mmCIF file of C-alpha atoms and ligand atoms in Angstrom:
data_model
loop_
_atom_site.group_PDB
_atom_site.id
_atom_site.type_symbol
_atom_site.label_atom_id
_atom_site.label_comp_id
_atom_site.label_asym_id
_atom_site.label_seq_id
_atom_site.Cartn_x
_atom_site.Cartn_y
_atom_site.Cartn_z
ATOM 1 C CA MET A 261 -54.191 -25.555 200.795
ATOM 2 C CA GLU A 262 -54.949 -28.446 198.501
ATOM 3 C CA LYS A 263 -56.348 -31.474 200.303
ATOM 4 C CA PHE A 264 -55.920 -35.010 199.021
ATOM 5 C CA SER A 265 -57.791 -38.039 200.259
ATOM 6 C CA THR A 266 -56.087 -40.861 202.141
ATOM 7 C CA LYS A 267 -56.324 -43.064 199.051
ATOM 8 C CA ASP A 268 -54.816 -40.342 196.784
ATOM 9 C CA ILE A 269 -51.788 -40.021 199.062
ATOM 10 C CA VAL A 270 -51.335 -43.787 199.379
ATOM 11 C CA TYR A 271 -51.369 -44.135 195.557
ATOM 12 C CA LYS A 272 -49.226 -41.038 194.969
ATOM 13 C CA TYR A 273 -46.367 -42.411 197.097
ATOM 14 C CA LYS A 274 -47.045 -46.102 196.297
ATOM 15 C CA PHE A 275 -47.155 -46.687 200.029
ATOM 16 C CA LYS A 276 -46.921 -50.324 201.177
ATOM 17 C CA PHE A 277 -48.955 -51.088 204.296
ATOM 18 C CA SER A 278 -47.382 -52.950 207.193
ATOM 19 C CA LYS A 279 -49.671 -55.338 209.054
ATOM 20 C CA ASN A 280 -47.199 -55.524 211.929
ATOM 21 C CA LEU A 281 -47.562 -51.800 212.586
ATOM 22 C CA GLY A 282 -51.363 -51.961 212.689
ATOM 23 C CA GLN A 283 -51.688 -49.811 209.572
ATOM 24 C CA ASN A 284 -55.364 -49.424 208.738
ATOM 25 C CA PHE A 285 -55.841 -45.898 207.427
ATOM 26 C CA LEU A 286 -59.115 -44.053 207.777
ATOM 27 C CA ILE A 287 -61.004 -43.323 204.554
ATOM 28 C CA ASP A 288 -64.481 -42.513 205.906
ATOM 29 C CA ASP A 289 -65.054 -38.756 206.272
ATOM 30 C CA SER A 290 -68.014 -39.170 208.622
ATOM 31 C CA VAL A 291 -65.803 -41.028 211.125
ATOM 32 C CA LEU A 292 -63.136 -38.351 210.748
ATOM 33 C CA GLU A 293 -65.725 -35.637 211.498
ATOM 34 C CA ASP A 294 -67.005 -37.504 214.545
ATOM 35 C CA ILE A 295 -63.485 -37.932 215.959
ATOM 36 C CA ILE A 296 -62.719 -34.244 215.423
ATOM 37 C CA CYS A 297 -66.035 -33.157 216.917
ATOM 38 C CA ALA A 298 -65.575 -35.391 219.996
ATOM 39 C CA ALA A 299 -61.981 -34.232 220.508
ATOM 40 C CA ASP A 300 -63.282 -30.656 220.852
ATOM 41 C CA ILE A 301 -60.076 -28.921 219.763
ATOM 42 C CA SER A 302 -59.731 -25.148 220.043
ATOM 43 C CA ASN A 303 -57.016 -22.803 218.855
ATOM 44 C CA GLY A 304 -55.086 -22.708 222.126
ATOM 45 C CA ASP A 305 -54.779 -26.497 222.353
ATOM 46 C CA LEU A 306 -51.752 -28.738 222.169
ATOM 47 C CA VAL A 307 -52.626 -32.070 220.574
ATOM 48 C CA ILE A 308 -50.501 -35.211 220.555
ATOM 49 C CA GLU A 309 -51.414 -37.655 217.821
ATOM 50 C CA ILE A 310 -50.096 -41.207 217.964
ATOM 51 C CA GLY A 311 -49.599 -42.831 214.569
ATOM 52 C CA PRO A 312 -50.510 -40.146 211.995
ATOM 53 C CA GLY A 313 -50.260 -42.526 209.009
ATOM 54 C CA VAL A 314 -50.406 -40.330 205.892
ATOM 55 C CA GLY A 315 -51.801 -37.431 207.915
ATOM 56 C CA THR A 316 -55.564 -37.690 207.313
ATOM 57 C CA LEU A 317 -56.567 -36.918 210.893
ATOM 58 C CA THR A 318 -53.457 -34.795 211.474
ATOM 59 C CA ARG A 319 -54.488 -32.236 208.838
ATOM 60 C CA GLU A 320 -57.874 -31.700 210.508
ATOM 61 C CA LEU A 321 -56.193 -31.341 213.890
ATOM 62 C CA LEU A 322 -53.657 -28.856 212.481
ATOM 63 C CA ASN A 323 -56.500 -26.719 211.142
ATOM 64 C CA ARG A 324 -57.901 -26.356 214.669
ATOM 65 C CA ALA A 325 -55.123 -26.656 217.251
ATOM 66 C CA ASN A 326 -52.352 -24.338 218.374
ATOM 67 C CA LYS A 327 -49.852 -27.146 217.880
ATOM 68 C CA VAL A 328 -49.942 -30.802 216.861
ATOM 69 C CA CYS A 329 -47.107 -33.182 217.759
ATOM 70 C CA ALA A 330 -47.442 -36.454 215.864
ATOM 71 C CA ILE A 331 -45.390 -39.547 216.689
ATOM 72 C CA GLU A 332 -44.925 -42.037 213.863
ATOM 73 C CA LEU A 333 -42.872 -45.217 214.023
ATOM 74 C CA ASP A 334 -42.781 -46.122 210.324
ATOM 75 C CA SER A 335 -39.792 -44.443 208.650
ATOM 76 C CA GLY A 336 -41.525 -44.822 205.258
ATOM 77 C CA LEU A 337 -44.233 -42.387 206.376
ATOM 78 C CA ILE A 338 -41.914 -39.633 207.598
ATOM 79 C CA PRO A 339 -41.082 -38.068 204.174
ATOM 80 C CA ILE A 340 -44.746 -38.363 203.137
ATOM 81 C CA LEU A 341 -45.923 -36.497 206.229
ATOM 82 C CA GLN A 342 -43.156 -33.899 205.880
ATOM 83 C CA GLU A 343 -44.193 -33.209 202.297
ATOM 84 C CA GLU A 344 -47.971 -33.347 202.708
ATOM 85 C CA LEU A 345 -48.081 -31.214 205.851
ATOM 86 C CA LYS A 346 -45.210 -28.836 205.051
ATOM 87 C CA ASP A 347 -47.529 -25.816 204.932
ATOM 88 C CA PHE A 348 -48.451 -26.109 208.606
ATOM 89 C CA PRO A 349 -46.047 -24.181 210.879
ATOM 90 C CA ASN A 350 -47.822 -25.642 213.927
ATOM 91 C CA PHE A 351 -46.801 -29.222 213.051
ATOM 92 C CA GLU A 352 -44.073 -31.168 214.859
ATOM 93 C CA LEU A 353 -43.311 -34.657 213.610
ATOM 94 C CA ILE A 354 -41.489 -37.122 215.808
ATOM 95 C CA HIS A 355 -40.094 -40.272 214.258
ATOM 96 C CA GLY A 356 -40.255 -42.830 217.070
ATOM 97 C CA ASP A 357 -42.169 -45.306 219.143
ATOM 98 C CA ALA A 358 -45.029 -43.758 221.129
ATOM 99 C CA LEU A 359 -44.467 -46.345 223.845
ATOM 100 C CA LYS A 360 -40.940 -45.059 224.417
ATOM 101 C CA THR A 361 -41.772 -41.359 224.127
ATOM 102 C CA ASP A 362 -41.601 -39.047 227.117
ATOM 103 C CA PHE A 363 -44.727 -37.000 226.403
ATOM 104 C CA ASN A 364 -43.641 -34.377 228.972
ATOM 105 C CA LYS A 365 -40.918 -33.289 226.567
ATOM 106 C CA LEU A 366 -43.639 -32.542 223.995
ATOM 107 C CA ILE A 367 -46.021 -30.960 226.484
ATOM 108 C CA GLY A 368 -43.348 -28.474 227.598
ATOM 109 C CA ASP A 369 -44.986 -25.265 228.892
ATOM 110 C CA TYR A 370 -48.530 -26.121 227.801
ATOM 111 C CA SER A 371 -50.848 -26.487 230.793
ATOM 112 C CA GLU A 372 -52.422 -29.650 229.340
ATOM 113 C CA VAL A 373 -52.627 -31.838 226.253
ATOM 114 C CA LYS A 374 -55.373 -33.576 224.305
ATOM 115 C CA PHE A 375 -54.444 -36.951 222.823
ATOM 116 C CA VAL A 376 -56.164 -37.946 219.595
ATOM 117 C CA ALA A 377 -55.442 -41.138 217.667
ATOM 118 C CA ASN A 378 -56.612 -43.881 215.436
ATOM 119 C CA LEU A 379 -54.460 -46.207 217.494
ATOM 120 C CA PRO A 380 -52.464 -49.112 216.104
ATOM 121 C CA TYR A 381 -54.503 -51.913 217.648
ATOM 122 C CA TYR A 382 -51.529 -54.075 218.660
ATOM 123 C CA VAL A 383 -50.442 -51.480 221.248
ATOM 124 C CA THR A 384 -53.778 -50.031 222.365
ATOM 125 C CA THR A 385 -53.695 -51.201 225.976
ATOM 126 C CA PRO A 386 -50.017 -50.391 226.669
ATOM 127 C CA ILE A 387 -50.440 -46.888 225.199
ATOM 128 C CA ILE A 388 -53.563 -46.142 227.236
ATOM 129 C CA SER A 389 -51.902 -47.507 230.415
ATOM 130 C CA LYS A 390 -48.816 -45.403 229.773
ATOM 131 C CA ILE A 391 -50.807 -42.187 229.353
ATOM 132 C CA LEU A 392 -52.942 -42.844 232.424
ATOM 133 C CA THR A 393 -50.274 -43.987 234.835
ATOM 134 C CA GLU A 394 -47.259 -41.841 233.928
ATOM 135 C CA ASP A 395 -48.945 -38.760 235.300
ATOM 136 C CA TYR A 396 -49.095 -36.601 232.176
ATOM 137 C CA LYS A 397 -51.145 -33.398 232.239
ATOM 138 C CA PHE A 398 -53.722 -34.700 229.780
ATOM 139 C CA LYS A 399 -57.236 -33.343 229.428
ATOM 140 C CA SER A 400 -58.670 -36.076 227.222
ATOM 141 C CA LEU A 401 -57.959 -39.004 224.925
ATOM 142 C CA THR A 402 -60.153 -39.348 221.864
ATOM 143 C CA ILE A 403 -59.245 -42.650 220.304
ATOM 144 C CA MET A 404 -60.389 -45.174 217.773
ATOM 145 C CA ILE A 405 -59.659 -48.686 218.960
ATOM 146 C CA GLN A 406 -60.824 -52.249 218.470
ATOM 147 C CA LYS A 407 -64.506 -52.478 219.471
ATOM 148 C CA GLU A 408 -63.927 -55.336 221.879
ATOM 149 C CA VAL A 409 -61.268 -53.346 223.789
ATOM 150 C CA GLY A 410 -63.538 -50.289 223.866
ATOM 151 C CA GLU A 411 -66.319 -52.375 225.380
ATOM 152 C CA ARG A 412 -63.934 -53.637 228.042
ATOM 153 C CA ILE A 413 -62.907 -50.068 228.868
ATOM 154 C CA ALA A 414 -66.525 -48.884 229.220
ATOM 155 C CA ALA A 415 -67.811 -52.002 231.034
ATOM 156 C CA LYS A 416 -69.623 -51.892 234.378
ATOM 157 C CA PRO A 417 -69.612 -54.624 237.065
ATOM 158 C CA ASP A 418 -71.412 -57.918 236.479
ATOM 159 C CA CYS A 419 -70.669 -58.293 232.811
ATOM 160 C CA LYS A 420 -68.035 -60.412 231.134
ATOM 161 C CA GLN A 421 -66.214 -57.411 229.608
ATOM 162 C CA TYR A 422 -65.633 -55.858 233.051
ATOM 163 C CA GLY A 423 -62.065 -56.322 234.217
ATOM 164 C CA ALA A 424 -58.785 -54.743 235.298
ATOM 165 C CA LEU A 425 -58.718 -52.478 232.194
ATOM 166 C CA SER A 426 -62.221 -51.099 232.957
ATOM 167 C CA ILE A 427 -61.099 -50.251 236.477
ATOM 168 C CA LEU A 428 -57.780 -48.721 235.442
ATOM 169 C CA VAL A 429 -59.456 -46.386 232.949
ATOM 170 C CA GLN A 430 -62.530 -45.540 235.027
ATOM 171 C CA TYR A 431 -60.364 -44.763 238.063
ATOM 172 C CA TYR A 432 -58.799 -41.871 236.110
ATOM 173 C CA CYS A 433 -61.433 -40.942 233.500
ATOM 174 C CA ASP A 434 -65.048 -40.598 232.465
ATOM 175 C CA VAL A 435 -65.638 -42.838 229.473
ATOM 176 C CA SER A 436 -67.952 -41.892 226.563
ATOM 177 C CA VAL A 437 -68.636 -44.111 223.601
ATOM 178 C CA ILE A 438 -68.808 -41.872 220.520
ATOM 179 C CA ARG A 439 -69.638 -44.349 217.754
ATOM 180 C CA LYS A 440 -69.028 -47.780 216.291
ATOM 181 C CA VAL A 441 -67.048 -48.105 213.071
ATOM 182 C CA THR A 442 -67.200 -50.937 210.528
ATOM 183 C CA PRO A 443 -64.116 -52.338 208.724
ATOM 184 C CA ASP A 444 -65.026 -50.629 205.418
ATOM 185 C CA ALA A 445 -64.013 -47.281 206.953
ATOM 186 C CA PHE A 446 -60.332 -48.213 206.493
ATOM 187 C CA ILE A 447 -57.785 -49.277 203.902
ATOM 188 C CA PRO A 448 -56.901 -52.048 204.186
ATOM 189 C CA SER A 449 -60.036 -53.233 206.055
ATOM 190 C CA PRO A 450 -59.242 -54.744 209.459
ATOM 191 C CA LYS A 451 -60.837 -58.068 210.440
ATOM 192 C CA VAL A 452 -62.545 -56.532 213.467
ATOM 193 C CA ASP A 453 -65.047 -53.768 214.203
ATOM 194 C CA SER A 454 -63.802 -50.568 215.778
ATOM 195 C CA ILE A 455 -65.132 -47.973 218.165
ATOM 196 C CA VAL A 456 -64.391 -44.321 218.891
ATOM 197 C CA ILE A 457 -64.291 -43.503 222.580
ATOM 198 C CA LYS A 458 -63.415 -40.421 224.561
ATOM 199 C CA LEU A 459 -61.719 -40.533 227.942
ATOM 200 C CA ASP A 460 -62.066 -37.286 229.900
ATOM 201 C CA ARG A 461 -59.637 -37.055 232.742
ATOM 202 C CA LEU A 462 -61.348 -36.590 236.111
ATOM 203 C CA SER A 463 -60.069 -33.625 238.145
ATOM 204 C CA GLU A 464 -59.481 -36.137 240.973
ATOM 205 C CA PRO A 465 -59.365 -39.932 240.584
ATOM 206 C CA LYS A 466 -62.733 -41.609 241.212
ATOM 207 C CA ILE A 467 -61.837 -42.683 244.772
ATOM 208 C CA VAL A 468 -59.324 -41.675 247.417
ATOM 209 C CA LEU A 469 -57.019 -44.605 248.163
ATOM 210 C CA LYS A 470 -54.617 -45.293 251.007
ATOM 211 C CA ASP A 471 -52.369 -47.372 248.755
ATOM 212 C CA LYS A 472 -52.814 -47.162 244.980
ATOM 213 C CA LYS A 473 -50.264 -49.896 244.252
ATOM 214 C CA LEU A 474 -52.048 -52.339 246.554
ATOM 215 C CA PHE A 475 -55.428 -51.418 245.035
ATOM 216 C CA PHE A 476 -54.281 -52.268 241.505
ATOM 217 C CA LYS A 477 -52.564 -55.442 242.743
ATOM 218 C CA ILE A 478 -55.849 -56.589 244.313
ATOM 219 C CA VAL A 479 -57.748 -55.717 241.124
ATOM 220 C CA ARG A 480 -55.263 -57.711 239.022
ATOM 221 C CA LEU A 481 -55.474 -60.729 241.316
ATOM 222 C CA ALA A 482 -59.274 -60.578 241.418
ATOM 223 C CA PHE A 483 -59.491 -60.754 237.627
ATOM 224 C CA ASN A 484 -56.569 -63.119 236.974
ATOM 225 C CA MET A 485 -58.834 -66.042 237.707
ATOM 226 C CA ARG A 486 -62.196 -64.410 237.388
ATOM 227 C CA ARG A 487 -64.228 -67.500 238.276
ATOM 228 C CA LYS A 488 -62.590 -67.711 241.707
ATOM 229 C CA THR A 489 -64.144 -66.173 244.806
ATOM 230 C CA LEU A 490 -62.304 -63.153 246.208
ATOM 231 C CA TRP A 491 -61.260 -65.270 249.167
ATOM 232 C CA ASN A 492 -59.344 -67.660 246.889
ATOM 233 C CA ALA A 493 -58.216 -65.096 244.315
ATOM 234 C CA LEU A 494 -56.508 -62.946 246.972
ATOM 235 C CA LYS A 495 -54.523 -65.805 248.568
ATOM 236 C CA PRO A 496 -51.296 -64.732 246.770
ATOM 237 C CA LEU A 497 -51.317 -61.616 249.010
ATOM 238 C CA LYS A 498 -50.190 -64.030 251.761
ATOM 239 C CA ILE A 499 -52.236 -62.362 254.484
ATOM 240 C CA SER A 500 -53.274 -64.432 257.499
ATOM 241 C CA LYS A 501 -56.778 -65.930 257.534
ATOM 242 C CA VAL A 502 -57.715 -63.851 260.589
ATOM 243 C CA ASP A 503 -56.624 -60.596 258.977
ATOM 244 C CA MET A 504 -58.359 -61.408 255.706
ATOM 245 C CA GLU A 505 -61.602 -62.166 257.549
ATOM 246 C CA LEU A 506 -61.287 -58.842 259.343
ATOM 247 C CA ALA A 507 -60.594 -56.940 256.107
ATOM 248 C CA PHE A 508 -63.669 -58.417 254.414
ATOM 249 C CA GLU A 509 -65.779 -57.699 257.487
ATOM 250 C CA ARG A 510 -64.576 -54.079 257.789
ATOM 251 C CA SER A 511 -65.248 -53.394 254.135
ATOM 252 C CA SER A 512 -68.662 -55.169 254.294
ATOM 253 C CA ILE A 513 -67.739 -57.369 251.342
ATOM 254 C CA ASP A 514 -68.707 -61.027 251.223
ATOM 255 C CA PRO A 515 -65.522 -63.052 250.509
ATOM 256 C CA ARG A 516 -67.601 -65.512 248.469
ATOM 257 C CA ARG A 517 -68.208 -62.818 245.853
ATOM 258 C CA ARG A 518 -66.169 -62.769 242.644
ATOM 259 C CA GLY A 519 -64.105 -59.757 241.589
ATOM 260 C CA GLU A 520 -66.308 -59.094 238.570
ATOM 261 C CA THR A 521 -69.193 -58.137 240.894
ATOM 262 C CA LEU A 522 -67.287 -55.395 242.753
ATOM 263 C CA SER A 523 -67.565 -51.720 241.873
ATOM 264 C CA ILE A 524 -64.445 -49.528 241.906
ATOM 265 C CA LYS A 525 -65.592 -48.094 245.245
ATOM 266 C CA GLU A 526 -65.907 -51.592 246.742
ATOM 267 C CA PHE A 527 -62.424 -52.540 245.497
ATOM 268 C CA GLY A 528 -61.228 -49.314 247.143
ATOM 269 C CA LYS A 529 -62.862 -50.174 250.483
ATOM 270 C CA LEU A 530 -61.389 -53.679 250.444
ATOM 271 C CA SER A 531 -57.942 -52.437 249.503
ATOM 272 C CA ASP A 532 -57.990 -49.771 252.263
ATOM 273 C CA SER A 533 -59.087 -52.354 254.865
ATOM 274 C CA ILE A 534 -56.289 -54.713 253.810
ATOM 275 C CA HIS A 535 -53.791 -51.819 253.835
ATOM 276 C CA GLU A 536 -54.701 -50.984 257.454
ATOM 277 C CA LEU A 537 -53.823 -54.537 258.516
ATOM 278 C CA LEU A 538 -50.444 -54.715 256.786
HETATM 279 N N1 SAM B 11 -53.896 -41.880 211.847
HETATM 280 C C1 SAM B 11 -53.896 -42.612 210.590
HETATM 281 C C2 SAM B 11 -55.308 -42.767 210.093
HETATM 282 O O1 SAM B 11 -56.231 -42.590 210.902
HETATM 283 O O2 SAM B 11 -55.495 -43.067 208.922
HETATM 284 C C3 SAM B 11 -53.204 -43.976 210.728
HETATM 285 C C4 SAM B 11 -53.742 -44.898 211.791
HETATM 286 S S1 SAM B 11 -53.057 -46.523 211.754
HETATM 287 C C5 SAM B 11 -54.365 -47.408 212.553
HETATM 288 C C6 SAM B 11 -51.840 -46.536 213.037
HETATM 289 C C7 SAM B 11 -50.569 -45.746 212.763
HETATM 290 O O3 SAM B 11 -49.711 -45.880 213.904
HETATM 291 C C8 SAM B 11 -49.737 -46.198 211.576
HETATM 292 O O4 SAM B 11 -49.334 -45.071 210.840
HETATM 293 C C9 SAM B 11 -48.527 -46.911 212.195
HETATM 294 O O5 SAM B 11 -47.379 -46.863 211.398
HETATM 295 C C10 SAM B 11 -48.365 -46.130 213.473
HETATM 296 N N2 SAM B 11 -47.697 -46.848 214.573
HETATM 297 C C11 SAM B 11 -47.700 -48.179 214.828
HETATM 298 N N3 SAM B 11 -47.051 -48.453 215.967
HETATM 299 C C12 SAM B 11 -46.626 -47.269 216.468
HETATM 300 C C13 SAM B 11 -45.895 -46.888 217.634
HETATM 301 N N4 SAM B 11 -45.484 -47.812 218.523
HETATM 302 N N5 SAM B 11 -45.617 -45.587 217.814
HETATM 303 C C14 SAM B 11 -46.040 -44.653 216.929
HETATM 304 N N6 SAM B 11 -46.737 -44.954 215.814
HETATM 305 C C15 SAM B 11 -47.041 -46.237 215.582
#
């Protein structure tokens, strides 16, 4: 099968990039190879790709996977993808918004799915949250995202990048940083640096919780005003002073600490102690 470069396809179809859709297409083969290698695709795998663009990454995935479902929002790209990838019987193209897609319909009878994407940066966090929290049978997410967001995802306590997003992702997944990527790896070049990360789903979430909703509420409150002590940050929970003192005591956490110093396990202990008093 003849293979054209990203630039060839863009010129061939006179494609006009849309800034609003986060269209920065990959032109660096070494980044492509690193994404493919990290994604670790084998011939029984189902892959879901979000935002295939002109199909640069898609083609490499199709060469390795059992099936690739790609979801693309831009109607201008649909005929290009249909034409360029028409020789792959294992390709399913969905014209739609990944944020509104029920991935279970695509997963069907497959036991699990691997997500791979050079994500449109304007929807990175909502897409990751959707995949993690909607209980899909995913094995991994190998994604290229804005470097700053990747650093927040991988951050550990006591650094300024550590926050609610770090905890959400690390509760469900092991995070590996694959490589950094400079703007010249794309057309057009974005204004920011990028990073490739891999999220491997843990067989069980990192901690056992009595009340997951309460845990994430506490995490959100703790980071909403990150300079506040936990004692002050958790006031919106409207729990009596006596009960709050007891919860901090039972979880052995000093209420004068700030949320950014707590590990996921410590947030879990605090949340369980508060849950017991409700
Ligand atoms: N995968 C291609 C590559 O690596 O060259 C393109 C990546 S580009 C950063 C992001 C792609 O996502 C674009 O093709 C864009 O049209 C598409 N896109 C943007 N928002 C989307 C959404 N909500 N759902 C699905 N695709 C979207």
